[in-house]
PDB file of C-alpha atoms in Angstrom:
ATOM      1  CA  MET A 234      47.091  56.622  32.253  1.00  0.00           C
ATOM      2  CA  ALA A 235      46.005  60.195  33.467  1.00  0.00           C
ATOM      3  CA  ASP A 236      43.515  57.925  36.031  1.00  0.00           C
ATOM      4  CA  THR A 237      46.530  56.036  37.222  1.00  0.00           C
ATOM      5  CA  VAL A 238      48.694  59.234  38.122  1.00  0.00           C
ATOM      6  CA  ASP A 239      45.876  60.636  39.378  1.00  0.00           C
ATOM      7  CA  GLN A 240      45.576  57.436  42.085  1.00  0.00           C
ATOM      8  CA  LYS A 241      49.871  57.517  42.282  1.00  0.00           C
ATOM      9  CA  LYS A 242      49.473  61.698  43.345  1.00  0.00           C
ATOM     10  CA  SER A 243      46.092  60.697  46.007  1.00  0.00           C
ATOM     11  CA  ASP A 244      48.430  57.520  47.502  1.00  0.00           C
ATOM     12  CA  HIS A 245      51.238  59.902  48.327  1.00  0.00           C
ATOM     13  CA  ARG A 246      49.142  63.167  49.073  1.00  0.00           C
ATOM     14  CA  SER A 247      47.574  60.187  51.555  1.00  0.00           C
ATOM     15  CA  GLU A 248      50.795  59.284  52.698  1.00  0.00           C
ATOM     16  CA  ARG A 249      52.580  61.946  53.460  1.00  0.00           C
ATOM     17  CA  ARG A 250      49.759  63.411  55.181  1.00  0.00           C
ATOM     18  CA  LEU A 251      50.092  59.830  57.563  1.00  0.00           C
ATOM     19  CA  ARG A 252      53.816  60.456  57.924  1.00  0.00           C
ATOM     20  CA  ARG A 253      52.917  64.410  59.129  1.00  0.00           C
ATOM     21  CA  PRO A 254      54.368  64.882  62.304  1.00  0.00           C
ATOM     22  CA  ARG A 255      51.501  65.641  64.749  1.00  0.00           C
ATOM     23  CA  PRO A 256      52.099  67.751  67.831  1.00  0.00           C
ATOM     24  CA  PRO A 257      51.467  65.399  71.040  1.00  0.00           C
ATOM     25  CA  ALA A 258      47.897  64.636  73.594  1.00  0.00           C
ATOM     26  CA  TRP A 259      49.327  66.394  76.700  1.00  0.00           C
ATOM     27  CA  TRP A 260      50.373  69.921  74.447  1.00  0.00           C
ATOM     28  CA  PRO A 261      47.871  72.590  76.263  1.00  0.00           C
ATOM     29  CA  LEU A 262      48.536  71.133  79.388  1.00  0.00           C
ATOM     30  CA  PRO A 263      52.407  73.705  79.318  1.00  0.00           C
ATOM     31  CA  VAL A 264      50.660  76.095  76.613  1.00  0.00           C
ATOM     32  CA  CYS A 265      48.427  77.014  79.757  1.00  0.00           C
ATOM     33  CA  ALA A 266      50.998  76.676  82.252  1.00  0.00           C
ATOM     34  CA  VAL A 267      52.910  79.858  79.979  1.00  0.00           C
ATOM     35  CA  LEU A 268      49.847  81.586  79.969  1.00  0.00           C
ATOM     36  CA  GLY A 269      49.591  81.547  83.502  1.00  0.00           C
ATOM     37  CA  LEU A 270      52.468  82.452  84.265  1.00  0.00           C
ATOM     38  CA  ALA A 271      52.484  85.722  82.163  1.00  0.00           C
ATOM     39  CA  ALA A 272      49.638  86.842  82.337  1.00  0.00           C
ATOM     40  CA  GLY A 273      50.714  86.485  86.799  1.00  0.00           C
ATOM     41  CA  GLY A 274      53.391  87.913  86.274  1.00  0.00           C
ATOM     42  CA  ALA A 275      51.847  90.683  84.474  1.00  0.00           C
ATOM     43  CA  TYR A 276      49.261  91.342  86.830  1.00  0.00           C
ATOM     44  CA  GLY A 277      51.825  91.534  88.987  1.00  0.00           C
ATOM     45  CA  VAL A 278      53.448  94.770  87.907  1.00  0.00           C
ATOM     46  CA  LEU A 279      51.006  96.297  86.551  1.00  0.00           C
ATOM     47  CA  LYS A 280      48.963  95.798  90.345  1.00  0.00           C
ATOM     48  CA  ALA A 281      50.146  99.306  92.585  1.00  0.00           C
ATOM     49  CA  PRO A 282      51.759  97.801  96.024  1.00  0.00           C
ATOM     50  CA  GLU A 283      48.921  97.843  98.487  1.00  0.00           C
ATOM     51  CA  TYR A 284      50.701  98.322 102.047  1.00  0.00           C
ATOM     52  CA  ALA A 285      48.771  96.723 105.517  1.00  0.00           C
ATOM     53  CA  ALA A 286      49.348  98.465 109.051  1.00  0.00           C
ATOM     54  CA  THR A 287      47.800  97.165 112.242  1.00  0.00           C
ATOM     55  CA  SER A 288      46.813  99.024 115.416  1.00  0.00           C
ATOM     56  CA  TYR A 289      46.267  96.609 118.650  1.00  0.00           C
ATOM     57  CA  VAL A 290      43.271  97.615 121.114  1.00  0.00           C
ATOM     58  CA  VAL A 291      42.551  95.564 124.483  1.00  0.00           C
ATOM     59  CA  ALA A 292      39.173  95.091 126.586  1.00  0.00           C
ATOM     60  CA  VAL A 293      40.817  95.463 130.066  1.00  0.00           C
ATOM     61  CA  PRO A 294      37.789  94.293 132.853  1.00  0.00           C
ATOM     62  CA  ASP A 295      37.678  96.912 135.402  1.00  0.00           C
ATOM     63  CA  ASP A 296      37.879  95.371 139.995  1.00  0.00           C
ATOM     64  CA  THR A 297      33.696  94.525 139.629  1.00  0.00           C
ATOM     65  CA  THR A 298      34.343  91.836 135.617  1.00  0.00           C
ATOM     66  CA  GLU A 299      35.276  88.674 135.435  1.00  0.00           C
ATOM     67  CA  PRO A 300      37.910  88.116 132.653  1.00  0.00           C
ATOM     68  CA  ALA A 301      35.434  86.160 130.430  1.00  0.00           C
ATOM     69  CA  THR A 302      33.109  89.270 129.514  1.00  0.00           C
ATOM     70  CA  ALA A 303      36.044  91.368 128.866  1.00  0.00           C
ATOM     71  CA  LEU A 304      36.768  88.665 126.284  1.00  0.00           C
ATOM     72  CA  GLY A 305      32.975  87.957 124.690  1.00  0.00           C
ATOM     73  CA  PHE A 306      32.493  92.299 124.586  1.00  0.00           C
ATOM     74  CA  ALA A 307      35.915  92.012 122.812  1.00  0.00           C
ATOM     75  CA  GLN A 308      34.127  89.557 119.759  1.00  0.00           C
ATOM     76  CA  ALA A 309      31.244  92.415 119.815  1.00  0.00           C
ATOM     77  CA  TYR A 310      33.845  95.402 119.571  1.00  0.00           C
ATOM     78  CA  ALA A 311      35.264  93.415 116.987  1.00  0.00           C
ATOM     79  CA  ARG A 312      32.185  93.000 114.670  1.00  0.00           C
ATOM     80  CA  ILE A 313      30.876  97.125 115.640  1.00  0.00           C
ATOM     81  CA  ALA A 314      34.526  98.384 114.598  1.00  0.00           C
ATOM     82  CA  THR A 315      33.833  98.546 111.005  1.00  0.00           C
ATOM     83  CA  SER A 316      30.102  99.876 111.484  1.00  0.00           C
ATOM     84  CA  SER A 317      28.807 102.998 110.313  1.00  0.00           C
ATOM     85  CA  SER A 318      28.922 105.021 113.668  1.00  0.00           C
ATOM     86  CA  THR A 319      32.518 103.994 114.445  1.00  0.00           C
ATOM     87  CA  LEU A 320      33.698 104.860 110.613  1.00  0.00           C
ATOM     88  CA  ALA A 321      32.112 107.891 111.103  1.00  0.00           C
ATOM     89  CA  TYR A 322      34.079 108.668 114.216  1.00  0.00           C
ATOM     90  CA  ALA A 323      37.026 107.861 112.325  1.00  0.00           C
ATOM     91  CA  GLN A 324      36.172 109.655 108.851  1.00  0.00           C
ATOM     92  CA  PRO A 325      37.953 112.980 110.251  1.00  0.00           C
ATOM     93  CA  ARG A 326      41.872 111.941 111.179  1.00  0.00           C
ATOM     94  CA  ALA A 327      41.685 109.594 108.783  1.00  0.00           C
ATOM     95  CA  GLY A 328      41.285 111.583 105.556  1.00  0.00           C
ATOM     96  CA  ILE A 329      38.656 109.809 103.968  1.00  0.00           C
ATOM     97  CA  SER A 330      35.309 109.493 103.371  1.00  0.00           C
ATOM     98  CA  ALA A 331      33.592 106.801 104.949  1.00  0.00           C
ATOM     99  CA  ARG A 332      32.546 104.892 102.232  1.00  0.00           C
ATOM    100  CA  GLN A 333      36.136 104.361 100.882  1.00  0.00           C
ATOM    101  CA  LEU A 334      37.324 104.434 104.711  1.00  0.00           C
ATOM    102  CA  ARG A 335      34.398 100.242 104.306  1.00  0.00           C
ATOM    103  CA  THR A 336      36.694  99.350 102.293  1.00  0.00           C
ATOM    104  CA  HIS A 337      39.821 100.012 103.901  1.00  0.00           C
ATOM    105  CA  VAL A 338      39.786  98.739 106.973  1.00  0.00           C
ATOM    106  CA  ARG A 339      39.063  95.697 108.979  1.00  0.00           C
ATOM    107  CA  ALA A 340      39.054  93.762 112.444  1.00  0.00           C
ATOM    108  CA  GLU A 341      39.370  91.265 113.372  1.00  0.00           C
ATOM    109  CA  THR A 342      39.641  89.038 117.301  1.00  0.00           C
ATOM    110  CA  SER A 343      41.085  85.300 118.743  1.00  0.00           C
ATOM    111  CA  PRO A 344      38.521  83.863 121.358  1.00  0.00           C
ATOM    112  CA  GLU A 345      41.217  82.521 122.782  1.00  0.00           C
ATOM    113  CA  SER A 346      42.642  86.698 123.541  1.00  0.00           C
ATOM    114  CA  PRO A 347      40.746  89.944 124.369  1.00  0.00           C
ATOM    115  CA  MET A 348      42.619  91.570 122.078  1.00  0.00           C
ATOM    116  CA  ILE A 349      41.462  93.262 118.306  1.00  0.00           C
ATOM    117  CA  ALA A 350      43.542  93.318 115.134  1.00  0.00           C
ATOM    118  CA  ILE A 351      42.433  96.866 113.377  1.00  0.00           C
ATOM    119  CA  THR A 352      44.309  96.714 109.587  1.00  0.00           C
ATOM    120  CA  GLY A 353      44.110  99.218 107.359  1.00  0.00           C
ATOM    121  CA  THR A 354      44.881  99.795 104.083  1.00  0.00           C
ATOM    122  CA  SER A 355      46.081 101.422 101.630  1.00  0.00           C
ATOM    123  CA  LYS A 356      48.369 102.253  98.219  1.00  0.00           C
ATOM    124  CA  SER A 357      50.632 104.860 100.996  1.00  0.00           C
ATOM    125  CA  PRO A 358      52.537 103.668 103.818  1.00  0.00           C
ATOM    126  CA  ALA A 359      50.946 106.362 105.781  1.00  0.00           C
ATOM    127  CA  GLU A 360      48.362 106.654 105.119  1.00  0.00           C
ATOM    128  CA  ALA A 361      47.419 102.770 105.781  1.00  0.00           C
ATOM    129  CA  ALA A 362      48.677 103.699 109.684  1.00  0.00           C
ATOM    130  CA  ASP A 363      46.353 106.683 109.352  1.00  0.00           C
ATOM    131  CA  ILE A 364      43.935 104.502 108.981  1.00  0.00           C
ATOM    132  CA  ALA A 365      44.341 102.026 111.588  1.00  0.00           C
ATOM    133  CA  ASN A 366      45.008 104.484 114.472  1.00  0.00           C
ATOM    134  CA  ALA A 367      42.017 106.417 113.711  1.00  0.00           C
ATOM    135  CA  VAL A 368      39.951 103.823 113.716  1.00  0.00           C
ATOM    136  CA  ALA A 369      40.956 102.296 116.747  1.00  0.00           C
ATOM    137  CA  ASP A 370      40.360 105.799 118.683  1.00  0.00           C
ATOM    138  CA  ALA A 371      37.103 105.751 117.363  1.00  0.00           C
ATOM    139  CA  LEU A 372      36.654 102.468 118.427  1.00  0.00           C
ATOM    140  CA  SER A 373      38.068 103.168 121.990  1.00  0.00           C
ATOM    141  CA  LEU A 374      36.608 106.623 122.563  1.00  0.00           C
ATOM    142  CA  SER A 375      32.660 104.690 121.367  1.00  0.00           C
ATOM    143  CA  SER A 376      33.082 102.379 123.516  1.00  0.00           C
ATOM    144  CA  ASN A 377      34.747 103.155 125.980  1.00  0.00           C
ATOM    145  CA  GLN A 378      31.243 105.902 127.254  1.00  0.00           C
ATOM    146  CA  ALA A 379      30.001 102.924 128.147  1.00  0.00           C
ATOM    147  CA  ALA A 380      32.239 101.568 130.585  1.00  0.00           C
ATOM    148  CA  LYS A 381      30.879 101.765 133.475  1.00  0.00           C
ATOM    149  CA  ASN A 382      27.688 100.429 133.185  1.00  0.00           C
ATOM    150  CA  THR A 383      29.826  97.752 130.045  1.00  0.00           C
ATOM    151  CA  GLY A 384      32.271  97.218 133.438  1.00  0.00           C
ATOM    152  CA  VAL A 385      34.495  96.535 130.539  1.00  0.00           C
ATOM    153  CA  GLN A 386      37.528  99.543 128.937  1.00  0.00           C
ATOM    154  CA  LEU A 387      39.203  98.828 125.320  1.00  0.00           C
ATOM    155  CA  LEU A 388      42.487 100.195 125.814  1.00  0.00           C
ATOM    156  CA  LEU A 389      45.004 101.001 123.047  1.00  0.00           C
ATOM    157  CA  PHE A 390      47.761  98.433 123.307  1.00  0.00           C
ATOM    158  CA  ASN A 391      50.486  99.528 120.297  1.00  0.00           C
ATOM    159  CA  GLN A 392      50.252 101.978 117.624  1.00  0.00           C
ATOM    160  CA  ALA A 393      49.468 101.341 114.035  1.00  0.00           C
ATOM    161  CA  VAL A 394      53.644 102.743 111.971  1.00  0.00           C
ATOM    162  CA  ALA A 395      53.810 102.810 108.253  1.00  0.00           C
ATOM    163  CA  PRO A 396      55.464  99.702 106.766  1.00  0.00           C
ATOM    164  CA  THR A 397      57.689  99.587 104.691  1.00  0.00           C
ATOM    165  CA  ASP A 398      57.456  96.423 102.557  1.00  0.00           C
ATOM    166  CA  PRO A 399      53.969  96.275 100.710  1.00  0.00           C
ATOM    167  CA  ALA A 400      51.187  93.614 101.793  1.00  0.00           C
ATOM    168  CA  SER A 401      50.447  92.791  98.054  1.00  0.00           C
ATOM    169  CA  PRO A 402      52.247  89.752  96.100  1.00  0.00           C
ATOM    170  CA  SER A 403      55.580  90.291  94.217  1.00  0.00           C
ATOM    171  CA  ALA A 404      55.222  89.781  90.361  1.00  0.00           C
ATOM    172  CA  ALA A 405      57.130  86.668  90.901  1.00  0.00           C
ATOM    173  CA  ILE A 406      54.617  85.358  93.588  1.00  0.00           C
ATOM    174  CA  SER A 407      51.579  86.595  91.199  1.00  0.00           C
ATOM    175  CA  GLY A 408      53.772  84.520  88.161  1.00  0.00           C
ATOM    176  CA  ALA A 409      54.401  81.366  90.430  1.00  0.00           C
ATOM    177  CA  VAL A 410      50.551  81.276  91.092  1.00  0.00           C
ATOM    178  CA  GLY A 411      49.313  81.859  87.685  1.00  0.00           C
ATOM    179  CA  LEU A 412      52.040  79.127  86.595  1.00  0.00           C
ATOM    180  CA  CYS A 413      49.878  77.055  89.585  1.00  0.00           C
ATOM    181  CA  ALA A 414      46.646  78.096  87.860  1.00  0.00           C
ATOM    182  CA  GLY A 415      47.409  77.803  84.306  1.00  0.00           C
ATOM    183  CA  GLY A 416      48.936  73.987  85.144  1.00  0.00           C
ATOM    184  CA  LEU A 417      46.100  73.023  87.205  1.00  0.00           C
ATOM    185  CA  LEU A 418      43.438  74.649  84.293  1.00  0.00           C
ATOM    186  CA  GLY A 419      45.220  72.522  81.389  1.00  0.00           C
ATOM    187  CA  GLY A 420      45.046  69.267  83.712  1.00  0.00           C
ATOM    188  CA  LEU A 421      42.077  69.449  83.766  1.00  0.00           C
ATOM    189  CA  TRP A 422      41.256  70.588  80.168  1.00  0.00           C
ATOM    190  CA  LEU A 423      43.262  66.891  79.678  1.00  0.00           C
ATOM    191  CA  LEU A 424      40.472  64.878  81.564  1.00  0.00           C
ATOM    192  CA  ALA A 425      37.187  66.350  80.610  1.00  0.00           C
ATOM    193  CA  ARG A 426      38.391  66.372  76.391  1.00  0.00           C
ATOM    194  CA  PRO A 427      36.256  63.230  74.751  1.00  0.00           C
ATOM    195  CA  GLY A 428      38.810  60.927  73.476  1.00  0.00           C
ATOM    196  CA  ARG A 429      40.472  61.781  70.123  1.00  0.00           C
ATOM    197  CA  ALA A 430      38.808  60.638  67.003  1.00  0.00           C
ATOM    198  CA  ARG A 431      40.284  59.107  64.568  1.00  0.00           C
ATOM    199  CA  ARG A 432      41.094  60.153  60.786  1.00  0.00           C
ATOM    200  CA  PRO A 433      39.682  58.187  57.152  1.00  0.00           C
ATOM    201  CA  GLU A 434      42.989  56.499  56.480  1.00  0.00           C
ATOM    202  CA  GLU A 435      43.580  55.471  60.374  1.00  0.00           C
ATOM    203  CA  ARG A 436      40.922  53.641  60.355  1.00  0.00           C
ATOM    204  CA  ASP A 437      41.644  51.877  56.775  1.00  0.00           C
ATOM    205  CA  THR A 438      44.773  50.456  58.070  1.00  0.00           C
ATOM    206  CA  VAL A 439      43.651  48.945  60.787  1.00  0.00           C
ATOM    207  CA  VAL A 440      40.886  47.329  59.404  1.00  0.00           C
ATOM    208  CA  GLU A 441      42.563  46.265  56.856  1.00  0.00           C
ATOM    209  CA  PRO A 442      44.124  44.023  58.107  1.00  0.00           C
ATOM    210  CA  VAL A 443      41.535  41.992  59.466  1.00  0.00           C
ATOM    211  CA  VAL A 444      40.126  42.077  56.860  1.00  0.00           C
ATOM    212  CA  GLU A 445      43.094  39.530  55.226  1.00  0.00           C
ATOM    213  CA  GLU A 446      43.673  37.540  58.172  1.00  0.00           C
ATOM    214  CA  TYR A 447      39.805  36.857  58.195  1.00  0.00           C
ATOM    215  CA  ALA A 448      39.782  35.975  54.677  1.00  0.00           C
ATOM    216  CA  SER A 449      42.619  33.284  54.454  1.00  0.00           C
ATOM    217  CA  LEU A 450      40.901  31.213  56.889  1.00  0.00           C
ATOM    218  CA  PRO A 451      38.800  29.314  55.067  1.00  0.00           C
ATOM    219  CA  ALA A 452      35.129  28.365  55.480  1.00  0.00           C
ATOM    220  CA  GLN A 453      34.169  26.517  57.757  1.00  0.00           C
ATOM    221  CA  GLY A 454      31.356  24.630  54.948  1.00  0.00           C
ATOM    222  CA  GLU A 455      35.476  24.128  52.467  1.00  0.00           C
ATOM    223  CA  HIS A 456      36.464  22.670  56.206  1.00  0.00           C
ATOM    224  CA  ALA A 457      33.704  20.593  56.283  1.00  0.00           C
ATOM    225  CA  GLU A 458      34.630  19.455  52.829  1.00  0.00           C
ATOM    226  CA  THR A 459      37.974  18.048  53.557  1.00  0.00           C
ATOM    227  CA  LYS A 460      37.788  16.426  56.011  1.00  0.00           C
ATOM    228  CA  GLU A 461      35.267  13.922  54.767  1.00  0.00           C
ATOM    229  CA  LYS A 462      37.445  13.994  51.109  1.00  0.00           C
ATOM    230  CA  GLU A 463      39.746  12.856  53.712  1.00  0.00           C
ATOM    231  CA  SER A 464      37.997  10.492  55.814  1.00  0.00           C
ATOM    232  CA  VAL A 465      36.770   7.896  52.347  1.00  0.00           C
ATOM    233  CA  ARG A 466      40.259   8.501  51.356  1.00  0.00           C
TER     234      ARG A 466
END
């Protein structure tokens, strides 16, 4: 009697275990997306805003130099805009060390235009403009010293001014980027994870009907004996 009661309790527990609701298979996707949104939003809020200011210089050929030569020198001067010699000239006006100046300035140019864009970045708008203008002046000074030999000189086209809006992304943009990145990681995890193994209860429920179905079929010998009896009759 006690064994029967214990068996009923175990059967009842197994039934409750089978009826317990399970999370859907795609649950990592929304979880990763929410975590990415939270991380991106926190990064946008906690990180200090960064400002960027750009100064422009243009390579101008003299009367004896072709315009294509000025275009080539513009490409060359853009490469030496962040060199140690140029930054050493710019360091006194920028107000920061040459090592820090190297990480806060970049130079860009176009293959179709002899203009060089020098961008300074800083947490202060005024300091970002000072960095860009200091490097632009230093590059123009060093290049114009060799203008008699190259036939090309750099002229200041537009000075940088202190920006009013930060160049770094806002908290909303950072949150959106984090949301997309988290959703992408969740989707990749769903694609890469192995198939879910079945529980023993699920294997029993699947196998039992198949066994009963095959058990209900007559054996091959019995089927042959039945045919022989019918033929004798």
